[in-house]
mmCIF file of C-alpha atoms in Angstrom:
data_model
loop_
_atom_site.group_PDB
_atom_site.id
_atom_site.type_symbol
_atom_site.label_atom_id
_atom_site.label_comp_id
_atom_site.label_asym_id
_atom_site.label_seq_id
_atom_site.Cartn_x
_atom_site.Cartn_y
_atom_site.Cartn_z
ATOM 1 C CA MET A 1 77.669 42.589 1.314
ATOM 2 C CA ARG A 2 80.417 43.172 -1.173
ATOM 3 C CA GLN A 3 81.375 46.801 -1.347
ATOM 4 C CA GLY A 4 83.731 46.627 -4.329
ATOM 5 C CA PRO A 5 87.012 48.496 -5.127
ATOM 6 C CA ASP A 6 85.230 51.863 -5.451
ATOM 7 C CA HIS A 7 84.141 51.748 -1.847
ATOM 8 C CA ASP A 8 87.657 50.835 -0.778
ATOM 9 C CA ALA A 9 89.009 53.878 -2.639
ATOM 10 C CA GLN A 10 86.457 56.082 -1.054
ATOM 11 C CA SER A 11 87.407 54.760 2.389
ATOM 12 C CA ARG A 12 91.075 55.462 1.882
ATOM 13 C CA PHE A 13 90.191 58.876 0.570
ATOM 14 C CA ALA A 14 87.968 59.671 3.692
ATOM 15 C CA ARG A 15 90.761 58.603 5.994
ATOM 16 C CA LEU A 16 93.185 60.877 4.263
ATOM 17 C CA ALA A 17 90.768 63.781 4.402
ATOM 18 C CA ALA A 18 90.088 63.197 8.149
ATOM 19 C CA ASN A 19 93.794 62.923 8.933
ATOM 20 C CA PRO A 20 95.794 65.274 6.509
ATOM 21 C CA PRO A 21 99.565 65.001 6.547
ATOM 22 C CA SER A 22 101.578 67.432 8.529
ATOM 23 C CA PRO A 23 103.017 70.331 6.485
ATOM 24 C CA VAL A 24 106.580 69.724 5.489
ATOM 25 C CA ARG A 25 108.818 72.374 6.901
ATOM 26 C CA ASP A 26 112.214 71.300 5.416
ATOM 27 C CA ALA A 27 112.482 73.186 2.064
ATOM 28 C CA SER A 28 114.328 70.277 0.636
ATOM 29 C CA LEU A 29 111.291 67.977 1.248
ATOM 30 C CA ARG A 30 108.484 70.398 0.496
ATOM 31 C CA ARG A 31 108.395 69.679 -3.182
ATOM 32 C CA SER A 32 107.296 66.104 -2.556
ATOM 33 C CA SER A 33 104.621 66.987 -0.030
ATOM 34 C CA PHE A 34 101.822 67.349 -2.496
ATOM 35 C CA HIS A 35 102.324 63.855 -3.760
ATOM 36 C CA LEU A 36 102.323 62.407 -0.284
ATOM 37 C CA ALA A 37 99.117 64.095 0.474
ATOM 38 C CA LEU A 38 97.137 62.575 -2.437
ATOM 39 C CA PRO A 39 95.864 59.104 -2.974
ATOM 40 C CA PRO A 40 96.994 57.215 -6.022
ATOM 41 C CA LEU A 41 96.005 58.683 -9.282
ATOM 42 C CA GLY A 42 93.873 55.649 -10.184
ATOM 43 C CA GLU A 43 91.719 56.147 -6.990
ATOM 44 C CA LEU A 44 91.210 59.827 -7.802
ATOM 45 C CA LYS A 45 90.012 58.903 -11.279
ATOM 46 C CA ARG A 46 87.574 56.352 -9.932
ATOM 47 C CA LEU A 47 86.209 58.999 -7.456
ATOM 48 C CA ALA A 48 85.987 61.512 -10.255
ATOM 49 C CA ARG A 49 83.954 58.997 -12.299
ATOM 50 C CA LEU A 50 81.689 58.224 -9.370
ATOM 51 C CA SER A 51 80.965 61.954 -8.764
ATOM 52 C CA VAL A 52 79.993 62.510 -12.363
ATOM 53 C CA LEU A 53 77.782 59.360 -12.463
ATOM 54 C CA ARG A 54 76.035 60.266 -9.249
ATOM 55 C CA GLY A 55 75.509 63.819 -10.411
ATOM 56 C CA GLY A 56 77.425 65.497 -7.563
ATOM 57 C CA ARG A 57 76.474 69.069 -6.687
ATOM 58 C CA ASP A 58 78.670 72.113 -6.933
ATOM 59 C CA PRO A 59 80.429 72.869 -3.635
ATOM 60 C CA PRO A 60 78.278 75.317 -1.566
ATOM 61 C CA TRP A 61 78.649 78.981 -1.114
ATOM 62 C CA PRO A 62 80.116 80.064 2.301
ATOM 63 C CA CYS A 63 77.797 81.020 5.042
ATOM 64 C CA PRO A 64 78.292 84.382 6.944
ATOM 65 C CA GLU A 65 80.288 82.553 9.678
ATOM 66 C CA GLU A 66 82.674 81.101 7.082
ATOM 67 C CA ARG A 67 83.192 84.555 5.455
ATOM 68 C CA ALA A 68 83.877 85.971 8.853
ATOM 69 C CA ALA A 69 86.543 83.238 9.422
ATOM 70 C CA ALA A 70 88.028 83.915 6.061
ATOM 71 C CA ALA A 71 88.393 87.641 6.999
ATOM 72 C CA GLN A 72 90.061 86.576 10.283
ATOM 73 C CA ALA A 73 92.534 84.312 8.484
ATOM 74 C CA LEU A 74 93.369 87.216 6.228
ATOM 75 C CA ALA A 75 93.909 89.662 9.025
ATOM 76 C CA SER A 76 96.395 87.315 10.662
ATOM 77 C CA ALA A 77 98.063 85.922 7.500
ATOM 78 C CA ASP A 78 101.800 85.534 7.091
ATOM 79 C CA ALA A 79 101.201 84.108 3.681
ATOM 80 C CA PHE A 80 99.471 86.656 1.380
ATOM 81 C CA ASP A 81 99.874 88.699 -1.746
ATOM 82 C CA GLY A 82 98.483 91.834 -3.316
ATOM 83 C CA ASP A 83 95.138 90.135 -4.281
ATOM 84 C CA SER A 84 94.458 88.270 -1.165
ATOM 85 C CA PHE A 85 91.813 90.757 -0.175
ATOM 86 C CA LEU A 86 89.550 89.526 -2.949
ATOM 87 C CA MET A 87 88.419 86.764 -0.685
ATOM 88 C CA LEU A 88 86.293 89.515 0.942
ATOM 89 C CA GLY A 89 84.291 90.073 -2.205
ATOM 90 C CA GLY A 90 81.496 87.424 -1.610
ATOM 91 C CA ASP A 91 82.034 85.700 -4.979
ATOM 92 C CA LYS A 92 84.504 82.980 -3.803
ATOM 93 C CA ARG A 93 84.237 79.627 -2.219
ATOM 94 C CA PHE A 94 86.830 78.343 0.249
ATOM 95 C CA ILE A 95 88.861 75.228 1.170
ATOM 96 C CA TRP A 96 90.479 75.132 4.502
ATOM 97 C CA SER A 97 93.313 73.599 6.312
ATOM 98 C CA ALA A 98 92.404 71.410 9.247
ATOM 99 C CA SER A 99 93.161 74.027 11.772
ATOM 100 C CA GLY A 100 91.256 76.794 9.942
ATOM 101 C CA GLY A 101 94.373 78.967 9.782
ATOM 102 C CA CYS A 102 94.843 78.741 6.070
ATOM 103 C CA VAL A 103 92.336 79.085 3.231
ATOM 104 C CA GLN A 104 92.225 78.808 -0.601
ATOM 105 C CA MET A 105 89.591 80.935 -2.432
ATOM 106 C CA TYR A 106 88.253 79.660 -5.781
ATOM 107 C CA GLY A 107 85.487 80.036 -8.297
ATOM 108 C CA LEU A 108 83.799 77.651 -10.687
ATOM 109 C CA HIS A 109 83.399 77.687 -14.469
ATOM 110 C CA GLY A 110 81.749 74.594 -15.857
ATOM 111 C CA ARG A 111 83.797 71.661 -14.394
ATOM 112 C CA THR A 112 86.954 73.819 -13.868
ATOM 113 C CA TRP A 113 87.750 74.852 -10.240
ATOM 114 C CA ILE A 114 89.809 78.029 -10.526
ATOM 115 C CA ALA A 115 91.836 78.947 -7.441
ATOM 116 C CA MET A 116 92.627 82.705 -7.048
ATOM 117 C CA GLY A 117 96.247 83.015 -5.977
ATOM 118 C CA ALA A 118 98.134 80.988 -3.326
ATOM 119 C CA PRO A 119 96.404 79.840 -0.077
ATOM 120 C CA VAL A 120 96.063 82.766 2.409
ATOM 121 C CA GLY A 121 96.824 82.482 6.067
ATOM 122 C CA ARG A 122 99.511 80.337 7.812
ATOM 123 C CA ALA A 123 102.384 79.701 5.438
ATOM 124 C CA CYS A 124 103.175 76.360 7.013
ATOM 125 C CA GLU A 125 99.711 75.031 6.129
ATOM 126 C CA GLN A 126 99.724 76.030 2.370
ATOM 127 C CA ASP A 127 100.840 72.593 1.226
ATOM 128 C CA GLU A 128 97.969 70.966 3.061
ATOM 129 C CA VAL A 129 95.385 73.309 1.544
ATOM 130 C CA VAL A 130 96.760 72.710 -1.999
ATOM 131 C CA ALA A 131 96.499 68.994 -1.483
ATOM 132 C CA ALA A 132 92.888 69.323 -0.261
ATOM 133 C CA PHE A 133 91.976 71.548 -3.204
ATOM 134 C CA LEU A 134 93.463 68.947 -5.814
ATOM 135 C CA SER A 135 91.820 65.899 -4.104
ATOM 136 C CA ARG A 136 88.388 67.562 -3.760
ATOM 137 C CA ALA A 137 88.384 68.812 -7.277
ATOM 138 C CA ALA A 138 89.228 65.315 -8.489
ATOM 139 C CA ALA A 139 86.579 63.742 -6.200
ATOM 140 C CA ALA A 140 83.962 66.145 -7.777
ATOM 141 C CA GLY A 141 84.966 65.207 -11.284
ATOM 142 C CA ALA A 142 86.405 68.756 -11.844
ATOM 143 C CA GLN A 143 89.635 70.011 -13.275
ATOM 144 C CA PRO A 144 91.817 72.143 -10.781
ATOM 145 C CA ALA A 145 93.482 75.312 -11.900
ATOM 146 C CA TRP A 146 95.156 78.332 -10.344
ATOM 147 C CA HIS A 147 95.088 81.957 -11.533
ATOM 148 C CA ASN A 148 97.477 84.690 -10.664
ATOM 149 C CA VAL A 149 100.288 82.632 -9.446
ATOM 150 C CA SER A 150 103.558 84.093 -8.267
ATOM 151 C CA PRO A 151 106.896 82.553 -9.168
ATOM 152 C CA ARG A 152 107.389 81.446 -5.680
ATOM 153 C CA PHE A 153 104.022 79.529 -5.677
ATOM 154 C CA ALA A 154 104.644 78.402 -9.208
ATOM 155 C CA ASP A 155 107.412 76.120 -8.158
ATOM 156 C CA ARG A 156 105.135 74.336 -5.726
ATOM 157 C CA LEU A 157 102.570 73.767 -8.359
ATOM 158 C CA ARG A 158 105.123 72.327 -10.810
ATOM 159 C CA ALA A 159 106.191 69.946 -8.104
ATOM 160 C CA ALA A 160 102.538 68.870 -7.790
ATOM 161 C CA GLY A 161 102.505 68.086 -11.567
ATOM 162 C CA LEU A 162 100.707 71.055 -12.959
ATOM 163 C CA LYS A 163 101.653 72.867 -16.148
ATOM 164 C CA LEU A 164 102.054 76.668 -16.079
ATOM 165 C CA ALA A 165 101.821 79.395 -18.656
ATOM 166 C CA LYS A 166 102.715 83.168 -18.112
ATOM 167 C CA ILE A 167 99.790 85.494 -18.333
ATOM 168 C CA GLY A 168 101.259 88.892 -17.586
ATOM 169 C CA GLU A 169 103.346 90.714 -15.018
ATOM 170 C CA ARG A 170 102.743 92.142 -11.616
ATOM 171 C CA ALA A 171 103.950 95.699 -10.755
ATOM 172 C CA GLU A 172 105.238 96.531 -7.219
ATOM 173 C CA ILE A 173 106.614 99.876 -5.970
ATOM 174 C CA ASP A 174 109.453 100.008 -3.470
ATOM 175 C CA LEU A 175 108.175 102.768 -1.360
ATOM 176 C CA ALA A 176 111.521 103.543 0.243
ATOM 177 C CA ALA A 177 112.971 104.301 -3.123
ATOM 178 C CA PHE A 178 109.956 106.060 -4.586
ATOM 179 C CA SER A 179 110.453 109.723 -5.303
ATOM 180 C CA LEU A 180 108.962 112.469 -7.510
ATOM 181 C CA THR A 181 112.247 114.383 -7.992
ATOM 182 C CA GLY A 182 114.148 114.438 -11.181
ATOM 183 C CA LYS A 183 113.501 115.395 -14.712
ATOM 184 C CA SER A 184 111.809 112.063 -15.622
ATOM 185 C CA ASN A 185 109.046 112.698 -12.961
ATOM 186 C CA ARG A 186 108.206 116.174 -14.156
ATOM 187 C CA GLY A 187 104.887 115.000 -15.632
ATOM 188 C CA LEU A 188 103.852 113.372 -12.249
ATOM 189 C CA ARG A 189 104.630 116.504 -10.309
ATOM 190 C CA ASN A 190 102.619 118.551 -12.838
ATOM 191 C CA ALA A 191 99.564 116.380 -12.202
ATOM 192 C CA LEU A 192 99.772 116.912 -8.461
ATOM 193 C CA ASN A 193 100.358 120.703 -8.833
ATOM 194 C CA GLN A 194 97.439 121.076 -11.395
ATOM 195 C CA ALA A 195 95.068 119.260 -8.974
ATOM 196 C CA GLU A 196 96.022 121.524 -6.085
ATOM 197 C CA ARG A 197 95.592 124.688 -8.097
ATOM 198 C CA SER A 198 92.153 123.421 -9.033
ATOM 199 C CA GLY A 199 91.098 123.157 -5.432
ATOM 200 C CA CYS A 200 91.412 119.360 -5.026
ATOM 201 C CA THR A 201 91.866 117.883 -1.662
ATOM 202 C CA PHE A 202 92.862 114.180 -0.747
ATOM 203 C CA GLU A 203 92.085 112.207 2.353
ATOM 204 C CA VAL A 204 92.021 108.629 3.528
ATOM 205 C CA ARG A 205 89.058 107.533 5.685
ATOM 206 C CA PRO A 206 89.118 104.580 8.050
ATOM 207 C CA PRO A 207 87.247 101.305 7.357
ATOM 208 C CA GLY A 208 83.461 101.665 7.574
ATOM 209 C CA ALA A 209 83.342 105.097 5.850
ATOM 210 C CA ALA A 210 81.826 103.720 2.744
ATOM 211 C CA LEU A 211 78.544 103.190 4.329
ATOM 212 C CA GLU A 212 77.956 106.766 5.254
ATOM 213 C CA LEU A 213 79.307 107.915 1.870
ATOM 214 C CA ALA A 214 77.366 105.316 -0.180
ATOM 215 C CA SER A 215 75.250 107.824 -2.126
ATOM 216 C CA GLU A 216 78.303 109.988 -3.091
ATOM 217 C CA LEU A 217 80.386 106.867 -3.958
ATOM 218 C CA ARG A 218 77.645 105.407 -6.155
ATOM 219 C CA GLY A 219 77.345 108.633 -8.103
ATOM 220 C CA VAL A 220 81.065 108.540 -8.957
ATOM 221 C CA SER A 221 80.905 104.816 -9.689
ATOM 222 C CA ASP A 222 77.896 105.164 -11.996
ATOM 223 C CA ALA A 223 79.618 107.967 -13.883
ATOM 224 C CA TRP A 224 82.787 105.906 -14.264
ATOM 225 C CA LEU A 225 80.740 102.852 -15.506
ATOM 226 C CA ALA A 226 78.902 104.832 -18.006
ATOM 227 C CA ARG A 227 82.166 105.453 -19.815
ATOM 228 C CA GLN A 228 83.260 101.883 -19.836
ATOM 229 C CA PRO A 229 82.480 99.408 -22.671
ATOM 230 C CA GLY A 230 81.109 96.738 -20.245
ATOM 231 C CA SER A 231 79.456 96.347 -16.940
ATOM 232 C CA GLU A 232 80.808 95.595 -13.364
ATOM 233 C CA LEU A 233 83.562 92.926 -13.262
ATOM 234 C CA GLY A 234 84.328 90.479 -10.556
ATOM 235 C CA PHE A 235 86.473 87.498 -9.395
ATOM 236 C CA SER A 236 89.971 88.943 -10.140
ATOM 237 C CA LEU A 237 88.694 92.364 -9.364
ATOM 238 C CA GLY A 238 86.309 93.907 -6.753
ATOM 239 C CA ARG A 239 82.882 95.113 -7.455
ATOM 240 C CA PHE A 240 81.107 98.297 -6.256
ATOM 241 C CA ASP A 241 79.227 97.288 -3.071
ATOM 242 C CA PRO A 242 79.291 99.711 -0.103
ATOM 243 C CA THR A 243 79.351 96.795 2.357
ATOM 244 C CA TYR A 244 82.446 95.341 0.600
ATOM 245 C CA LEU A 245 84.090 98.783 0.452
ATOM 246 C CA ALA A 246 83.373 99.437 4.193
ATOM 247 C CA ARG A 247 85.993 96.653 4.854
ATOM 248 C CA PHE A 248 88.814 98.999 3.555
ATOM 249 C CA HIS A 249 90.367 102.356 4.042
ATOM 250 C CA LEU A 250 88.802 104.726 1.553
ATOM 251 C CA ALA A 251 90.768 107.290 -0.368
ATOM 252 C CA LEU A 252 88.748 110.243 -1.427
ATOM 253 C CA VAL A 253 89.474 113.224 -3.884
ATOM 254 C CA ARG A 254 87.241 116.162 -3.796
ATOM 255 C CA ARG A 255 87.269 119.221 -6.142
ATOM 256 C CA GLU A 256 85.852 122.333 -4.440
ATOM 257 C CA GLY A 257 83.996 120.080 -2.015
ATOM 258 C CA ARG A 258 82.485 117.682 -4.525
ATOM 259 C CA LEU A 259 83.665 114.063 -4.582
ATOM 260 C CA ILE A 260 85.242 113.286 -7.886
ATOM 261 C CA ALA A 261 87.231 110.177 -7.265
ATOM 262 C CA PHE A 262 87.602 107.307 -4.756
ATOM 263 C CA SER A 263 89.657 104.036 -4.186
ATOM 264 C CA ASN A 264 89.406 101.394 -1.508
ATOM 265 C CA VAL A 265 92.853 100.603 -0.033
ATOM 266 C CA TRP A 266 93.974 97.384 1.541
ATOM 267 C CA THR A 267 96.911 97.264 3.858
ATOM 268 C CA HIS A 268 98.595 94.269 5.645
ATOM 269 C CA ARG A 269 101.970 94.228 7.367
ATOM 270 C CA ASP A 270 104.402 95.957 4.983
ATOM 271 C CA LEU A 271 102.129 95.973 1.937
ATOM 272 C CA ALA A 272 99.529 98.494 0.605
ATOM 273 C CA THR A 273 97.415 98.121 -2.547
ATOM 274 C CA CYS A 274 94.097 99.376 -3.983
ATOM 275 C CA ASP A 275 91.315 97.675 -5.763
ATOM 276 C CA LEU A 276 88.564 99.917 -7.274
ATOM 277 C CA MET A 277 89.775 103.239 -8.546
ATOM 278 C CA ARG A 278 86.843 105.242 -10.009
ATOM 279 C CA PHE A 279 86.482 108.883 -10.955
ATOM 280 C CA ALA A 280 83.613 111.094 -12.186
ATOM 281 C CA ASP A 281 85.732 112.919 -14.786
ATOM 282 C CA GLU A 282 89.142 113.287 -16.042
ATOM 283 C CA GLY A 283 89.669 117.008 -15.204
ATOM 284 C CA PRO A 284 92.200 118.244 -12.695
ATOM 285 C CA GLY A 285 92.312 115.819 -9.775
ATOM 286 C CA GLY A 286 90.226 113.248 -11.614
ATOM 287 C CA GLY A 287 91.696 110.230 -13.495
ATOM 288 C CA MET A 288 93.914 107.550 -12.300
ATOM 289 C CA THR A 289 97.369 109.254 -12.130
ATOM 290 C CA HIS A 290 96.604 111.854 -9.574
ATOM 291 C CA MET A 291 94.847 109.210 -7.227
ATOM 292 C CA GLN A 292 97.739 106.852 -7.603
ATOM 293 C CA LEU A 293 100.250 109.375 -6.799
ATOM 294 C CA ARG A 294 98.375 110.408 -3.709
ATOM 295 C CA LEU A 295 98.173 106.788 -2.571
ATOM 296 C CA LEU A 296 101.769 106.134 -3.067
ATOM 297 C CA LEU A 297 102.719 109.193 -0.992
ATOM 298 C CA TRP A 298 100.206 108.288 1.663
ATOM 299 C CA ALA A 299 101.479 104.771 1.953
ATOM 300 C CA GLN A 300 105.058 105.996 2.033
ATOM 301 C CA GLN A 301 104.179 108.427 4.874
ATOM 302 C CA GLN A 302 102.375 105.696 6.732
ATOM 303 C CA GLY A 303 105.647 103.616 6.709
ATOM 304 C CA PHE A 304 104.632 100.773 4.345
ATOM 305 C CA ALA A 305 107.460 99.189 2.439
ATOM 306 C CA ARG A 306 105.655 98.098 -0.736
ATOM 307 C CA PHE A 307 102.733 99.159 -2.918
ATOM 308 C CA ASP A 308 101.235 96.623 -5.290
ATOM 309 C CA LEU A 309 99.966 98.094 -8.595
ATOM 310 C CA GLY A 310 98.493 94.813 -9.670
ATOM 311 C CA LEU A 311 98.551 92.720 -12.910
ATOM 312 C CA ALA A 312 99.317 94.080 -16.375
ATOM 313 C CA PRO A 313 97.664 91.237 -18.474
ATOM 314 C CA LEU A 314 99.752 89.750 -21.245
ATOM 315 C CA ALA A 315 102.834 91.978 -20.416
ATOM 316 C CA GLY A 316 106.231 90.553 -20.801
ATOM 317 C CA LEU A 317 105.188 87.740 -22.952
ATOM 318 C CA GLU A 318 107.672 86.628 -25.663
ATOM 319 C CA ALA A 319 106.864 83.788 -27.933
ATOM 320 C CA ALA A 320 110.315 82.395 -27.732
ATOM 321 C CA GLU A 321 110.158 81.778 -24.026
ATOM 322 C CA MET A 322 106.614 80.419 -23.819
ATOM 323 C CA GLU A 323 105.282 76.963 -24.010
ATOM 324 C CA GLY A 324 102.981 76.271 -26.911
ATOM 325 C CA TRP A 325 100.250 78.349 -28.631
ATOM 326 C CA ILE A 326 99.013 79.986 -25.335
ATOM 327 C CA GLY A 327 102.164 82.114 -24.967
ATOM 328 C CA ARG A 328 102.437 82.913 -28.723
ATOM 329 C CA ALA A 329 98.804 83.981 -28.841
ATOM 330 C CA GLY A 330 99.197 86.148 -25.724
ATOM 331 C CA ALA A 331 102.267 87.856 -27.211
ATOM 332 C CA PHE A 332 100.420 88.517 -30.384
ATOM 333 C CA VAL A 333 97.519 90.130 -28.656
ATOM 334 C CA PHE A 334 99.798 92.225 -26.557
ATOM 335 C CA GLN A 335 101.749 93.433 -29.527
ATOM 336 C CA HIS A 336 99.001 93.896 -32.032
ATOM 337 C CA GLY A 337 95.640 94.006 -30.140
ATOM 338 C CA GLY A 338 96.197 97.262 -28.136
ATOM 339 C CA ALA A 339 93.561 99.186 -30.019
ATOM 340 C CA LEU A 340 90.934 96.711 -28.853
ATOM 341 C CA TYR A 341 92.150 95.506 -25.508
ATOM 342 C CA ARG A 342 94.538 98.289 -24.325
ATOM 343 C CA PHE A 343 96.785 95.762 -22.697
ATOM 344 C CA ARG A 344 99.897 97.640 -23.680
ATOM 345 C CA GLY A 345 98.365 100.818 -22.256
ATOM 346 C CA VAL A 346 97.950 99.178 -18.758
ATOM 347 C CA ARG A 347 101.763 98.335 -18.603
ATOM 348 C CA ASP A 348 102.798 101.753 -20.058
ATOM 349 C CA TRP A 349 100.606 103.592 -17.374
ATOM 350 C CA LYS A 350 102.089 101.528 -14.490
ATOM 351 C CA ASN A 351 105.628 102.057 -15.872
ATOM 352 C CA LYS A 352 105.073 105.827 -14.989
ATOM 353 C CA PHE A 353 105.851 104.946 -11.426
ATOM 354 C CA ALA A 354 108.953 102.896 -11.998
ATOM 355 C CA PRO A 355 107.785 99.645 -10.553
ATOM 356 C CA ARG A 356 109.573 96.218 -10.230
ATOM 357 C CA TRP A 357 107.956 93.597 -12.547
ATOM 358 C CA GLU A 358 107.276 90.039 -11.581
ATOM 359 C CA PRO A 359 105.905 87.330 -13.836
ATOM 360 C CA VAL A 360 102.455 85.939 -13.102
ATOM 361 C CA PHE A 361 101.249 82.408 -14.251
ATOM 362 C CA ILE A 362 98.069 80.310 -14.695
ATOM 363 C CA ALA A 363 98.341 76.704 -13.781
ATOM 364 C CA ALA A 364 96.339 73.537 -14.784
ATOM 365 C CA ARG A 365 96.853 69.848 -15.207
ATOM 366 C CA SER A 366 97.218 70.070 -19.050
ATOM 367 C CA ARG A 367 97.608 72.607 -21.855
ATOM 368 C CA ALA A 368 93.932 72.089 -22.778
ATOM 369 C CA GLY A 369 93.229 72.782 -19.063
ATOM 370 C CA LEU A 370 95.247 75.958 -19.240
ATOM 371 C CA ALA A 371 93.012 77.158 -22.052
ATOM 372 C CA ARG A 372 89.858 76.283 -20.221
ATOM 373 C CA ALA A 373 91.013 78.025 -17.062
ATOM 374 C CA ALA A 374 91.939 81.220 -18.980
ATOM 375 C CA LEU A 375 88.494 81.128 -20.476
ATOM 376 C CA GLY A 376 86.977 80.526 -17.052
ATOM 377 C CA VAL A 377 88.827 83.506 -15.563
ATOM 378 C CA ALA A 378 87.690 85.719 -18.288
ATOM 379 C CA ARG A 379 84.024 84.630 -17.848
ATOM 380 C CA LEU A 380 84.175 85.049 -14.109
ATOM 381 C CA THR A 381 85.849 88.357 -14.233
ATOM 382 C CA GLN A 382 83.142 89.666 -16.643
ATOM 383 C CA GLY A 383 80.620 89.061 -14.067
ATOM 384 C CA ARG A 384 79.086 85.878 -15.309
ATOM 385 C CA ARG A 385 78.737 84.348 -11.892
ATOM 386 C CA PRO A 386 76.939 81.048 -11.156
ATOM 387 C CA ARG A 387 73.728 81.165 -9.300
ATOM 388 C CA ARG A 388 74.219 81.118 -5.607
ATOM 389 C CA LEU A 389 73.264 77.886 -3.944
ATOM 390 C CA SER A 390 70.828 77.618 -1.161
ATOM 391 C CA PHE A 391 72.094 74.664 0.758
ATOM 392 C CA GLU A 392 74.462 75.080 3.651
ATOM 393 C CA PRO A 393 78.210 74.467 3.450
ATOM 394 C CA THR A 394 79.678 71.214 4.732
ATOM 395 C CA TRP A 395 83.416 71.638 4.178
ATOM 396 C CA PHE A 396 83.862 74.526 6.596
ATOM 397 C CA ARG A 397 86.126 73.814 9.544
ATOM 398 C CA PRO A 398 86.057 76.435 12.284
ATOM 399 C CA ARG A 399 89.224 78.027 13.449
ATOM 400 C CA ALA A 400 90.917 76.202 16.421
ATOM 401 C CA ALA A 401 90.426 77.895 19.762
#
């Protein structure tokens, strides 16, 4: 029986998936490794059309075993960034390297697959995972995109033929140089002294503490949410869930014994960062500044080298340096939309701590794809999560023994 060209394309694609190319270790060759790992573009287009015509389903949600494997890959990762812990949030799907030592987390918005940051795990397997993500998205008739891309990873995506647009800047503190001395830091010292005079105490509890403190934490979280214009966020941020918080160290501020603020803290190798930072009121010891100062001092005392303060959306955008309308629109919103979005306020607040700033990008196949990806990130972050699927995953490959 005649199988036709589409069957031949699928066969070649299946052979490639079963025998992925070895990672390219030589930096001079790494830029070409993505193209070596993909079938010809015509084959990918045919596979994409077949997927659409056949009504292919969305990729499945990970089972508990796969989520546990992702946590293990994160714990041993030598390739990671300040948002890698978001794979623990339960709202991401995963694509793996053949060995199970490197994983890409991603979300879905319509027919766009949006990867969150670079693959996490073994650095030597990142190229393999990127190639797998691109090919599987194409086979599903979806458009691939990356959110929260660092300059180092941006070069790899450019080499893979993706377009990039700057979406903001990430702040990072050099803890070896961090100090509260000097006239410029008088306001920060006053925040600490005022909290101490008001009977505030600070402590960091080990992972697991969130479960026994769930009732107190929920009270603080509910009070914080009541003051916000929206509801719980997700995808590019964590959500309040005691089971999720129990995976992290937990920073607590009490005023005269009553819990008024908390933050979950992720540490890995030389890096520390926090996710949720919630407070019941903005009195002495409440608010973000006191908690952030305490976290910086704690991380410094624990011997960490860096503290990641996260992304300041739209920060550092200048129309002259941006490609097309996306950059110009972002620069306009940052300059003139502060009353509504408070983007400038985020950067100004983080500047209190004298961080280093690094550009952050979004990546997609085309400029229209960049716009779709930006919209998708906004929708996913706002908590408009797709319905969880009931069927079991088929793409999970267990870690090698």
